[in-house]
Coordinates of C-alpha atoms and ligand atoms in Angstrom, one line a residue:
M1 CA -49.5 3.5 -35.4
S2 CA -46.4 5.0 -37.0
D3 CA -44.3 3.2 -39.6
K4 CA -42.7 -0.1 -38.5
Y5 CA -39.1 0.1 -37.4
D6 CA -36.4 -2.5 -38.0
V7 CA -35.2 -2.0 -34.4
I8 CA -36.7 -0.4 -31.3
V9 CA -34.3 -0.1 -28.3
I10 CA -36.0 0.4 -24.9
G11 CA -33.5 2.3 -22.8
G12 CA -31.0 5.0 -23.8
G13 CA -28.2 4.2 -21.4
P14 CA -24.8 3.0 -22.7
A15 CA -26.0 -0.4 -23.7
G16 CA -29.1 1.0 -25.5
Y17 CA -27.5 3.9 -27.3
H18 CA -24.6 1.8 -28.5
A19 CA -27.2 -0.7 -29.9
A20 CA -29.2 2.1 -31.5
I21 CA -26.2 3.8 -33.2
R22 CA -24.7 0.6 -34.5
A23 CA -28.1 -0.5 -35.8
A24 CA -28.5 2.8 -37.6
Q25 CA -25.0 2.6 -39.0
L26 CA -25.9 -0.7 -40.5
G27 CA -28.8 0.9 -42.3
L28 CA -31.6 -0.3 -40.0
K29 CA -34.5 2.0 -39.3
T30 CA -34.1 2.5 -35.6
A31 CA -35.9 4.1 -32.7
C32 CA -34.8 4.5 -29.0
I33 CA -37.2 5.1 -26.1
D34 CA -35.8 6.4 -22.9
A35 CA -37.5 7.1 -19.6
W36 CA -34.6 8.9 -17.8
A37 CA -35.5 12.1 -15.9
G38 CA -33.0 13.7 -13.6
R39 CA -34.0 15.1 -10.2
D40 CA -35.0 18.3 -12.1
G41 CA -37.5 16.2 -14.1
K42 CA -35.6 16.9 -17.4
A43 CA -35.2 14.0 -19.9
A44 CA -31.6 13.1 -20.8
L45 CA -30.0 10.3 -22.7
G46 CA -27.1 8.3 -21.4
G47 CA -28.7 6.4 -18.5
T48 CA -26.9 5.7 -15.3
C49 CA -23.4 5.9 -16.8
L50 CA -23.6 9.5 -18.2
N51 CA -26.0 11.0 -15.6
V52 CA -25.1 9.5 -12.2
G53 CA -22.4 6.9 -12.8
C54 CA -19.2 6.6 -14.7
I55 CA -18.7 10.1 -16.0
P56 CA -19.9 12.3 -13.0
S57 CA -18.0 10.1 -10.5
K58 CA -14.8 10.4 -12.5
A59 CA -15.2 14.1 -12.8
L60 CA -15.5 14.4 -9.0
L61 CA -12.6 11.9 -8.5
D62 CA -10.4 14.1 -10.7
S63 CA -11.4 17.3 -8.9
S64 CA -10.8 15.8 -5.5
K65 CA -7.5 14.3 -6.6
Q66 CA -6.3 17.7 -7.7
F67 CA -7.3 19.2 -4.3
H68 CA -5.7 16.3 -2.4
N69 CA -2.4 16.7 -4.4
L70 CA -2.4 20.4 -3.7
T71 CA -2.9 19.9 0.0
H72 CA -0.8 16.8 0.5
S73 CA 1.7 15.8 -2.2
F74 CA 2.7 19.0 -4.0
K75 CA 5.0 19.9 -1.1
D76 CA 7.2 16.8 -2.0
H77 CA 7.8 18.5 -5.3
G78 CA 8.8 21.8 -3.6
I79 CA 5.5 23.4 -4.4
S80 CA 3.6 25.2 -1.7
A81 CA 0.3 26.9 -1.6
T82 CA -1.4 28.8 1.1
N83 CA -5.2 29.1 1.7
A84 CA -6.0 26.1 -0.4
A85 CA -9.8 25.8 -0.4
I86 CA -12.5 23.8 -2.1
D87 CA -15.6 25.3 -3.6
V88 CA -17.9 22.3 -3.6
K89 CA -20.6 24.1 -5.6
A90 CA -18.1 24.9 -8.3
M91 CA -16.8 21.4 -8.3
V92 CA -20.3 19.9 -8.6
G93 CA -21.1 22.5 -11.3
R94 CA -18.2 21.4 -13.4
K95 CA -19.4 17.8 -13.1
E96 CA -22.9 18.9 -14.2
K97 CA -21.4 20.7 -17.2
I98 CA -19.5 17.5 -18.2
V99 CA -22.7 15.4 -17.8
R100 CA -24.7 17.8 -20.0
Q101 CA -21.9 17.8 -22.6
F102 CA -22.1 14.0 -22.9
T103 CA -25.9 13.5 -22.6
S104 CA -26.6 16.2 -25.2
G105 CA -23.8 14.6 -27.3
V106 CA -25.8 11.3 -27.4
A107 CA -28.9 13.3 -28.6
L108 CA -26.8 14.8 -31.4
L109 CA -25.4 11.4 -32.4
F110 CA -29.0 10.1 -32.5
K111 CA -29.9 13.0 -34.8
G112 CA -26.9 12.5 -37.0
N113 CA -27.7 8.8 -37.4
K114 CA -31.4 9.5 -38.0
I115 CA -32.5 7.5 -34.9
T116 CA -36.0 8.5 -33.8
S117 CA -35.9 9.4 -30.1
Y118 CA -38.9 9.0 -27.8
F119 CA -39.0 10.1 -24.2
G120 CA -41.2 8.0 -22.0
S121 CA -41.6 4.4 -20.6
G122 CA -41.5 1.6 -23.1
K123 CA -43.4 -1.6 -22.6
L124 CA -43.1 -4.6 -24.9
L125 CA -46.4 -6.0 -26.1
K126 CA -47.2 -8.9 -28.3
D127 CA -45.9 -9.0 -31.9
R128 CA -43.1 -6.7 -31.0
Q129 CA -45.3 -3.7 -30.5
V130 CA -44.1 -1.2 -28.0
E131 CA -46.3 1.0 -26.0
I132 CA -44.8 4.3 -24.9
T133 CA -46.2 6.2 -22.0
S134 CA -44.9 9.8 -21.8
A135 CA -44.4 11.7 -18.6
D136 CA -47.8 13.4 -19.0
G137 CA -49.5 10.0 -19.3
T138 CA -50.2 10.1 -23.1
K139 CA -49.7 6.8 -24.8
Q140 CA -48.7 5.7 -28.3
T141 CA -47.7 2.4 -29.8
I142 CA -44.9 1.7 -32.3
A143 CA -43.7 -1.7 -33.7
A144 CA -40.5 -3.3 -35.0
T145 CA -39.1 -6.5 -36.3
N146 CA -36.6 -6.5 -33.4
V147 CA -36.8 -5.0 -29.9
I148 CA -33.7 -4.7 -27.7
L149 CA -34.4 -4.3 -24.0
A150 CA -31.7 -2.2 -22.3
S151 CA -33.4 -1.0 -19.2
G152 CA -30.3 -1.0 -17.0
S153 CA -30.2 -1.3 -13.2
V154 CA -31.1 0.7 -10.0
P155 CA -29.4 0.9 -6.6
I156 CA -30.4 -1.8 -4.1
E157 CA -32.2 -0.2 -1.1
L158 CA -31.8 -1.6 2.3
P159 CA -35.2 -2.0 4.2
F160 CA -33.7 -0.4 7.3
A161 CA -31.9 2.5 5.5
K162 CA -34.4 3.9 3.0
F163 CA -33.1 6.6 0.8
D164 CA -34.4 10.1 1.8
N165 CA -31.9 11.6 -0.6
K166 CA -30.9 14.2 2.1
R167 CA -29.3 12.2 4.9
I168 CA -29.4 8.6 3.5
V169 CA -28.4 8.8 -0.2
D170 CA -27.6 6.5 -3.2
N171 CA -24.9 7.2 -5.7
A172 CA -26.9 10.0 -7.3
G173 CA -27.2 11.8 -3.9
A174 CA -23.5 11.3 -3.1
L175 CA -22.5 13.0 -6.4
E176 CA -24.4 16.2 -5.5
F177 CA -23.6 17.1 -1.8
D178 CA -23.5 20.9 -1.6
A179 CA -20.8 20.8 1.1
V180 CA -18.2 18.4 2.4
P181 CA -20.0 16.3 5.1
K182 CA -18.0 16.3 8.3
R183 CA -18.7 12.5 8.8
L184 CA -19.7 10.3 5.9
G185 CA -20.8 6.7 6.5
V186 CA -20.9 4.3 3.7
I187 CA -22.5 0.8 3.7
G188 CA -20.7 -1.4 1.3
A189 CA -16.9 -1.4 0.5
G190 CA -17.5 -2.2 -3.2
V191 CA -16.7 -0.1 -6.2
I192 CA -19.1 2.8 -5.5
G193 CA -18.3 2.9 -1.8
L194 CA -14.5 3.1 -2.5
E195 CA -14.7 5.6 -5.3
L196 CA -17.3 8.0 -3.8
G197 CA -15.8 7.4 -0.3
S198 CA -12.4 8.5 -1.8
V199 CA -13.9 11.7 -3.3
W200 CA -15.3 13.0 0.0
R201 CA -12.3 11.7 2.1
R202 CA -9.9 13.7 -0.1
L203 CA -12.0 16.8 0.5
G204 CA -11.7 16.3 4.2
A205 CA -14.7 14.2 5.3
E206 CA -14.1 11.5 8.0
V207 CA -15.2 8.4 6.0
T208 CA -16.3 5.1 7.7
I209 CA -17.1 2.2 5.4
L210 CA -19.0 -0.7 6.8
E211 CA -18.6 -3.9 4.8
A212 CA -20.6 -7.1 5.6
L213 CA -18.0 -9.5 4.2
P214 CA -14.8 -10.5 6.1
D215 CA -12.6 -10.1 3.0
F216 CA -11.8 -6.8 1.4
L217 CA -12.5 -6.7 -2.4
G218 CA -13.3 -10.3 -2.5
T219 CA -13.4 -10.6 -6.3
A220 CA -9.9 -9.0 -6.8
D221 CA -6.5 -10.7 -6.7
R222 CA -5.5 -11.2 -3.0
D223 CA -2.1 -9.4 -3.4
V224 CA -3.8 -6.5 -5.1
A225 CA -6.6 -6.3 -2.5
K226 CA -3.9 -6.2 0.3
V227 CA -2.0 -3.3 -1.3
A228 CA -5.3 -1.4 -1.9
A229 CA -6.5 -2.0 1.7
R230 CA -3.1 -0.7 3.1
E231 CA -3.1 2.4 0.9
F232 CA -6.8 3.3 1.5
A233 CA -6.1 3.0 5.3
K234 CA -3.1 5.4 4.9
Q235 CA -5.5 7.8 3.3
G236 CA -7.8 7.7 6.3
L237 CA -10.6 5.6 4.8
D238 CA -11.8 3.7 7.8
I239 CA -13.0 0.3 6.4
K240 CA -14.6 -2.0 8.9
L241 CA -14.9 -5.6 7.6
G242 CA -17.4 -8.1 8.8
A243 CA -19.7 -5.3 9.8
K244 CA -23.4 -6.3 9.7
V245 CA -25.5 -3.2 9.6
S246 CA -29.0 -3.6 11.2
K247 CA -30.3 -0.1 11.6
A248 CA -29.9 3.4 10.3
E249 CA -31.9 6.0 12.1
I250 CA -32.2 9.7 11.1
K251 CA -31.8 11.7 14.2
G252 CA -32.1 15.4 13.5
D253 CA -29.2 16.4 11.2
T254 CA -27.4 13.1 11.7
V255 CA -27.8 9.4 11.0
E256 CA -27.1 6.8 13.7
V257 CA -25.9 3.5 12.2
T258 CA -26.0 0.3 14.2
Y259 CA -23.9 -2.7 13.2
A260 CA -22.5 -5.8 14.7
D261 CA -18.9 -7.1 14.2
A262 CA -16.7 -9.6 16.0
K263 CA -16.6 -7.3 19.0
G264 CA -20.4 -7.1 19.3
E265 CA -22.9 -4.3 18.6
Q266 CA -21.4 -0.9 17.6
K267 CA -22.8 2.4 16.6
I268 CA -21.5 5.3 14.5
V269 CA -23.1 8.7 14.0
V270 CA -22.6 10.4 10.6
D271 CA -23.9 13.4 8.8
K272 CA -24.6 11.6 5.6
L273 CA -24.9 7.9 4.8
L274 CA -24.3 6.5 1.4
V275 CA -25.8 3.1 0.8
A276 CA -23.8 1.3 -1.9
V277 CA -24.6 -2.4 -1.5
G278 CA -24.9 -3.3 -5.2
R279 CA -27.5 -2.7 -8.0
R280 CA -30.3 -4.8 -9.3
A281 CA -31.5 -5.2 -12.9
Y282 CA -34.5 -3.0 -13.7
T283 CA -37.2 -5.0 -15.4
K284 CA -40.4 -3.6 -13.8
D285 CA -43.3 -2.9 -16.1
L286 CA -41.3 -3.6 -19.3
L287 CA -43.2 -6.7 -20.4
G288 CA -46.9 -6.9 -21.3
D289 CA -48.8 -10.2 -20.6
G290 CA -47.8 -13.4 -22.4
I291 CA -44.6 -12.1 -24.0
G292 CA -42.5 -15.2 -23.1
V293 CA -39.3 -13.4 -22.0
K294 CA -38.1 -15.2 -18.9
I295 CA -36.7 -13.5 -15.8
D296 CA -33.7 -15.4 -14.2
E297 CA -33.1 -16.2 -10.6
R298 CA -31.6 -12.8 -9.9
G299 CA -34.4 -10.8 -11.5
R300 CA -32.7 -10.2 -14.8
F301 CA -33.9 -10.8 -18.4
D302 CA -32.8 -14.3 -19.1
V303 CA -30.6 -14.4 -22.3
D304 CA -28.3 -16.8 -24.0
E305 CA -24.6 -16.0 -24.9
H306 CA -25.9 -13.8 -27.8
C307 CA -28.2 -11.7 -25.6
W308 CA -31.2 -13.4 -27.2
T309 CA -34.2 -13.9 -24.9
G310 CA -35.5 -16.9 -26.7
V311 CA -38.5 -14.9 -28.1
E312 CA -38.3 -14.2 -31.8
G313 CA -36.8 -10.7 -32.4
V314 CA -36.4 -9.9 -28.7
W315 CA -33.0 -9.2 -27.2
A316 CA -31.7 -7.8 -24.0
V317 CA -28.3 -6.1 -23.2
G318 CA -26.4 -4.3 -20.4
D319 CA -27.1 -4.2 -16.7
C320 CA -30.5 -5.8 -17.1
V321 CA -28.9 -9.2 -18.1
R322 CA -26.3 -11.6 -16.6
G323 CA -22.7 -10.6 -16.3
A324 CA -20.7 -7.7 -15.0
M325 CA -22.6 -4.4 -14.5
L326 CA -20.1 -2.4 -16.4
A327 CA -20.7 0.2 -19.1
H328 CA -18.2 -1.2 -21.5
K329 CA -19.8 -4.7 -21.2
G330 CA -23.1 -3.1 -22.2
F331 CA -21.5 -1.1 -25.1
E332 CA -20.2 -4.3 -26.6
E333 CA -23.4 -6.3 -26.1
G334 CA -25.5 -3.5 -27.7
M335 CA -23.2 -3.3 -30.7
A336 CA -23.0 -7.1 -31.1
V337 CA -26.8 -7.5 -31.0
A338 CA -27.3 -4.8 -33.6
E339 CA -24.7 -6.7 -35.8
L340 CA -26.5 -10.0 -35.3
I341 CA -29.8 -8.4 -36.3
A342 CA -28.1 -7.1 -39.5
G343 CA -26.9 -10.6 -40.3
K344 CA -23.3 -9.9 -39.2
A345 CA -21.1 -11.8 -36.7
G346 CA -21.6 -9.8 -33.5
H347 CA -19.7 -11.3 -30.6
V348 CA -18.6 -10.4 -27.1
N349 CA -15.6 -12.1 -25.4
Y350 CA -16.7 -12.1 -21.8
D351 CA -13.3 -13.6 -20.7
T352 CA -11.4 -10.4 -21.3
I353 CA -13.7 -7.7 -19.9
P354 CA -11.5 -5.4 -17.8
W355 CA -12.5 -4.2 -14.3
V356 CA -11.2 -0.9 -13.0
I357 CA -11.6 0.9 -9.7
Y358 CA -10.7 4.5 -10.0
T359 CA -9.3 5.1 -6.6
E360 CA -5.7 6.1 -5.7
P361 CA -4.0 3.9 -6.3
E362 CA -6.2 2.6 -9.1
V363 CA -7.1 -1.1 -9.2
A364 CA -7.5 -3.0 -12.6
W365 CA -7.7 -6.5 -13.7
A366 CA -8.7 -8.8 -16.6
G367 CA -9.0 -12.5 -16.7
K368 CA -8.7 -15.1 -13.9
T369 CA -7.4 -14.7 -10.4
E370 CA -5.1 -17.3 -8.8
E371 CA -8.0 -18.4 -6.6
E372 CA -10.2 -19.1 -9.6
L373 CA -7.4 -21.0 -11.3
K374 CA -6.8 -23.1 -8.2
A375 CA -10.5 -23.9 -7.9
S376 CA -10.5 -25.1 -11.5
N377 CA -7.2 -27.1 -11.2
I378 CA -5.6 -25.1 -13.9
P379 CA -1.7 -25.1 -13.5
Y380 CA -0.3 -21.6 -13.6
K381 CA 2.8 -19.5 -12.9
T382 CA 3.0 -15.9 -11.9
G383 CA 5.3 -12.9 -12.2
S384 CA 5.0 -9.6 -10.5
F385 CA 6.7 -6.2 -10.5
P386 CA 6.4 -3.3 -8.0
F387 CA 5.9 0.3 -9.2
A388 CA 8.5 1.3 -6.5
A389 CA 11.2 -0.1 -9.0
V390 CA 9.7 1.8 -12.0
G391 CA 11.6 5.0 -12.8
R392 CA 8.6 6.9 -14.0
A393 CA 6.5 6.0 -11.0
V394 CA 9.3 7.2 -8.7
A395 CA 9.6 10.4 -10.7
M396 CA 5.8 10.9 -10.2
N397 CA 6.0 10.1 -6.5
E398 CA 3.4 7.4 -7.0
T399 CA 5.2 4.2 -6.1
A400 CA 2.5 2.1 -4.3
G401 CA 1.4 -1.0 -6.1
Q402 CA 2.4 -3.7 -8.5
V403 CA 1.5 -5.6 -11.7
K404 CA 1.0 -9.3 -11.6
V405 CA 0.9 -11.5 -14.7
I406 CA -0.6 -15.0 -14.4
A407 CA 0.2 -17.5 -17.2
H408 CA -0.6 -21.1 -17.9
A409 CA 2.2 -23.3 -16.4
E410 CA 2.6 -25.3 -19.6
T411 CA 1.5 -23.2 -22.5
D412 CA 2.6 -19.8 -21.1
R413 CA -0.8 -18.3 -22.3
I414 CA -1.8 -15.2 -20.3
L415 CA -4.7 -16.2 -18.0
G416 CA -5.0 -13.0 -15.9
V417 CA -3.3 -9.7 -15.2
H418 CA -3.9 -7.9 -11.9
M419 CA -2.7 -4.4 -11.2
V420 CA -2.8 -1.8 -8.4
G421 CA -0.9 1.4 -8.9
P422 CA -0.7 4.7 -10.8
G423 CA -2.4 4.8 -14.2
V424 CA -3.4 1.1 -14.2
S425 CA -6.8 2.0 -15.7
E426 CA -4.9 2.7 -18.9
L427 CA -2.2 0.0 -18.5
I428 CA -4.9 -2.8 -18.3
A429 CA -5.7 -2.2 -22.0
E430 CA -2.3 -3.8 -23.0
A431 CA -3.2 -6.9 -21.0
V432 CA -6.6 -7.1 -22.6
V433 CA -5.2 -6.8 -26.1
A434 CA -2.6 -9.5 -25.3
M435 CA -5.2 -11.9 -23.9
E436 CA -7.7 -11.2 -26.8
F437 CA -4.9 -12.3 -29.2
H438 CA -4.2 -15.4 -27.0
G439 CA -0.8 -13.9 -26.2
S440 CA 1.7 -15.5 -23.9
A441 CA 3.8 -14.0 -21.1
E442 CA 6.7 -14.4 -23.5
D443 CA 4.9 -12.2 -26.0
L444 CA 4.5 -9.4 -23.5
A445 CA 8.1 -9.9 -22.4
R446 CA 9.4 -9.5 -25.9
I447 CA 7.4 -6.4 -26.8
V448 CA 9.4 -3.1 -26.6
H449 CA 8.0 -0.8 -23.9
A450 CA 9.0 2.8 -23.9
H451 CA 11.3 4.0 -21.2
P452 CA 10.6 5.6 -18.8
T453 CA 6.9 4.7 -18.6
L454 CA 4.6 3.0 -16.2
S455 CA 4.1 0.3 -18.8
E456 CA 7.5 -1.0 -17.9
A457 CA 5.9 -2.6 -14.9
V458 CA 3.8 -4.8 -17.2
H459 CA 7.0 -5.7 -19.2
E460 CA 9.0 -6.6 -16.1
A461 CA 6.1 -8.5 -14.6
A462 CA 5.9 -10.6 -17.8
L463 CA 9.7 -11.1 -17.7
S464 CA 9.3 -12.1 -14.1
V465 CA 6.9 -15.0 -15.0
D466 CA 10.1 -16.8 -16.1
K467 CA 12.2 -15.3 -13.4
R468 CA 14.1 -12.9 -15.6
A469 CA 12.9 -9.5 -14.5
I470 CA 15.9 -7.1 -14.8
H471 CA 15.2 -4.6 -12.0
K472 CA 14.4 -6.9 -9.1
A473 CA 15.7 -10.1 -7.6
N474 CA 13.9 -13.1 -9.1
Ligands
FAD501 P1 -28.4 2.2 -17.6 O1 -27.2 3.1 -17.7 O2 -29.0 2.0 -16.2 O3 -29.5 2.8 -18.6 C1 -30.8 2.2 -18.7 C2 -31.7 3.3 -19.3 O4 -32.9 2.7 -19.5 C3 -32.0 4.4 -18.3 O5 -31.9 5.7 -19.0 C4 -33.4 4.2 -17.9 O6 -34.1 5.4 -17.6 C5 -34.0 3.5 -19.1 N1 -35.2 2.7 -18.9 C6 -35.5 1.8 -17.9 N2 -36.7 1.3 -18.1 C7 -37.2 1.9 -19.2 C8 -38.4 1.8 -19.9 N3 -39.4 1.0 -19.5 N4 -38.6 2.6 -21.0 C9 -37.7 3.4 -21.4 N5 -36.5 3.5 -20.8 C10 -36.3 2.8 -19.7 N6 -19.3 1.2 -15.2 C11 -18.1 1.2 -15.8 O7 -17.8 0.5 -16.7 N7 -17.1 2.1 -15.4 C12 -17.3 3.0 -14.4 O8 -16.4 3.8 -14.1 C13 -18.6 3.0 -13.7 N8 -18.8 3.9 -12.8 C14 -20.0 3.9 -12.2 C15 -20.2 4.8 -11.1 C16 -21.4 4.8 -10.4 C17 -21.7 5.7 -9.3 C18 -22.5 3.9 -10.9 C19 -23.8 3.9 -10.2 C20 -22.3 3.0 -11.9 C21 -21.0 3.0 -12.6 N9 -20.8 2.1 -13.6 C22 -19.5 2.1 -14.2 C23 -21.8 1.1 -14.1 C24 -22.5 1.7 -15.3 O9 -23.0 2.9 -15.1 C25 -23.5 0.7 -15.8 O10 -22.9 -0.6 -16.0 C26 -24.1 1.2 -17.1 O11 -24.7 2.4 -17.0 C27 -25.2 0.2 -17.6 O12 -25.7 0.6 -18.8 P2 -27.2 0.2 -19.3 O13 -27.4 0.9 -20.5 O14 -27.3 -1.3 -19.2 O15 -28.1 0.7 -18.2
NAD502 P1 -20.6 -3.8 -5.4 O1 -21.2 -5.1 -5.7 O2 -19.3 -3.4 -6.1 O3 -20.3 -3.7 -3.8 C1 -21.3 -3.8 -2.9 C2 -20.6 -4.1 -1.6 O4 -21.5 -4.0 -0.5 C3 -20.0 -5.6 -1.5 O5 -18.7 -5.6 -1.1 C4 -21.0 -6.3 -0.6 O6 -20.4 -7.3 0.1 C5 -21.4 -5.1 0.3 N1 -22.7 -5.3 1.0 C6 -23.8 -5.9 0.5 N2 -24.8 -5.8 1.4 C7 -24.3 -5.2 2.5 C8 -24.8 -4.9 3.8 N3 -26.1 -5.1 4.1 N4 -24.0 -4.3 4.7 C9 -22.7 -4.1 4.4 N5 -22.1 -4.4 3.2 C10 -22.9 -4.9 2.3 O7 -21.8 -2.7 -5.6 P2 -21.7 -1.1 -5.7 O8 -20.5 -0.5 -5.1 O9 -23.0 -0.7 -5.2 O10 -21.7 -0.9 -7.3 C11 -22.7 -1.5 -8.1 C12 -22.1 -1.9 -9.4 O11 -21.9 -0.7 -10.2 C13 -20.7 -2.5 -9.3 O12 -20.8 -3.9 -9.1 C14 -20.2 -2.3 -10.7 O13 -20.7 -3.2 -11.6 C15 -20.8 -0.9 -11.1 N6 -19.8 0.1 -10.8 C16 -18.6 0.1 -11.6 C17 -17.7 1.0 -11.4 C18 -16.4 0.9 -12.1 O14 -16.3 0.2 -13.1 N7 -15.3 1.6 -11.7 C19 -17.8 2.1 -10.5 C20 -19.0 2.1 -9.7 C21 -20.0 1.1 -10.0

C-alpha cells in the first residue's frame, strides 16, 4: 500500500475536483480517483459537467443562438446574409475543443496543486482504505484519514425507451448528433429537454417535447413559467403537457413514440428521441461490506447538513447526495467539506443557490416562489418589471420577460427573485448577493444601477415592491 493520504476523493467531477483542490490548498495530502471514460474510452477529469453537461451544452447553445440570430433576428438590425448554413460537424468539433480545454485544465490544476490522480473505479473499504480498479482490471489499495464520495449522477433510463445511443439518446448523445435531425422527440420538459431541445430547434429540427406533468416548469415562479412557455411556443418548440409516454419503438431509421394525453392515445414519429426525465445519484459498487454509510429513500448517500455520512472520516458531496443537482452546489459542498476536514468553518447556504435555464429567453431564480411562501404562511409583497420597458433590452431587440422581487411583507427582507429575459443568468448574481447579505427590497432599490443596462430591471422591480417603479404604472 502507498503512503497514507489525508484526503482521498472518489470522483473527479465538479464536486470532487473542487474538494480535492481546496484540500490541497489547505496543505492536506490529497488523491483523487476518477472513473470517467468518454465514448472513445479516454479518461478525462471534470465528470458530467465538463464532459457531457454544463460546458458542452452551453457551447452548442451559443453556436445555435448565433445561427438563429443570423437567420432570424439580424434582419431587424438591417443586416442580411445569404446562404447561411450550419456545419454541424464544425459546431460539434468546437464544442469538443472547449471540453478538452477544460478537462485537461483540471488535470493541470491537479498537477499544480500536487494532487495524486488515479484513473479507475474507487471502492471504499473498512478503515478508509480505498480499492482502485483500473480499466485493465488491475487493483491497488490506498488509504486516507478522510474519504470524500463524489460519484455524481447518471441519466434515468425509461424501461420502454432504452438508450441505443443512435436513435434513442441521453444528454451525451444529443450533444453529438452529426447532422440536424429533421424531427427530434424529447421526453421531459425539464432543464435538459428545454436546453438541448432549443439547440436543435434553432438549427431547424422540428422539436416535440412530451412532458408527463400538467404544469410547465413546475418548480419555477408561475409568472416566469408563463412567459417562458409563450416564448418557447413562438420559437416552435412544441411542448405537450400531461403527455404520458408508454412506448418508444425503433422502426428502421425512426422512433415511434406512443403517449396518452387528455385526448387519448397519440403517436409521433421522430428521427431521434432524447430521453431527459431526470438523473439519479450514482452509488453503485462504491461501498464495500459493513462500511455503515446509509443510502436514503432516493438512492443517494445519506448525509447531514455538513455532508457528513455519519461514519468517521467519510463525507459525500454533489449530485450523489440530497439537494439540487447543480454543478455550483457541488463546487461549494466540495470546498466546504475540505475546509471542515482542515478544521475550518466550511459552510453552504442552501437557501440562496441560483437556478438558471440557458434557453432564450433565459430563466433564473433564487430563493422562494410565491407558492412556497403561501404554503408556509409567510406574508409577502411582490414587485415586478418588464424588460420591454428597459432601454437596453429594447436596443438589443430582446424585450420578452420580466424580473420579479418577492420581499417579506413586514421586514422587507428579500425572499425570492425570479427572472425570465435576456442575460438573466448573469443578473441573478445580484439577487444572490443581496439575499446572502440578508438584504431588503429597499436595499436593492437604493443601489445605483448603471444606465442603460439590463440590471435596471432588477432595480425597478425592487422599487416596484413599494409601488414606486419609475418607468411603469404602479
Ligand atoms: P459528476 O459530474 O457526475 O461527476 C462524478 C464523477 O465521479 C464522474 O467523473 C464519474 O465517472 C466519477 N465516478 C463515479 N463513480 C466512481 C467510482 N466508483 N470511482 C471513481 N470515480 C467515479 N449544472 C449546472 O449547475 N449548470 C448547468 O448549466 C448544467 N448543465 C447541465 C447540462 C447537462 C446536459 C447535464 C447532464 C447536466 C448539467 N448540469 C448543470 C448538472 C451538472 O452537470 C451536475 O450537477 C454536476 O456535474 C454534478 O457534479 P458531481 O461532481 O457531483 O458529479
Ligand atoms: P429535470 O428534473 O429537470 O426534468 C425532467 C422532466 O421530465 C420533469 O419535468 C419531469 O416531470 C419529466 N418526466 C419525468 N418522467 C417522465 C415521463 N415518463 N414522461 C414524460 N416526462 C417525464 O431533469 P433533466 O432535464 O433530465 O435534468 C437533470 C438534472 O440535471 C436537472 O434537474 C438539473 O439538476 C441538472 N441540469 C441543470 C442544468 C442547468 O442548471 N442549466 C441544465 C441541465 C441539467
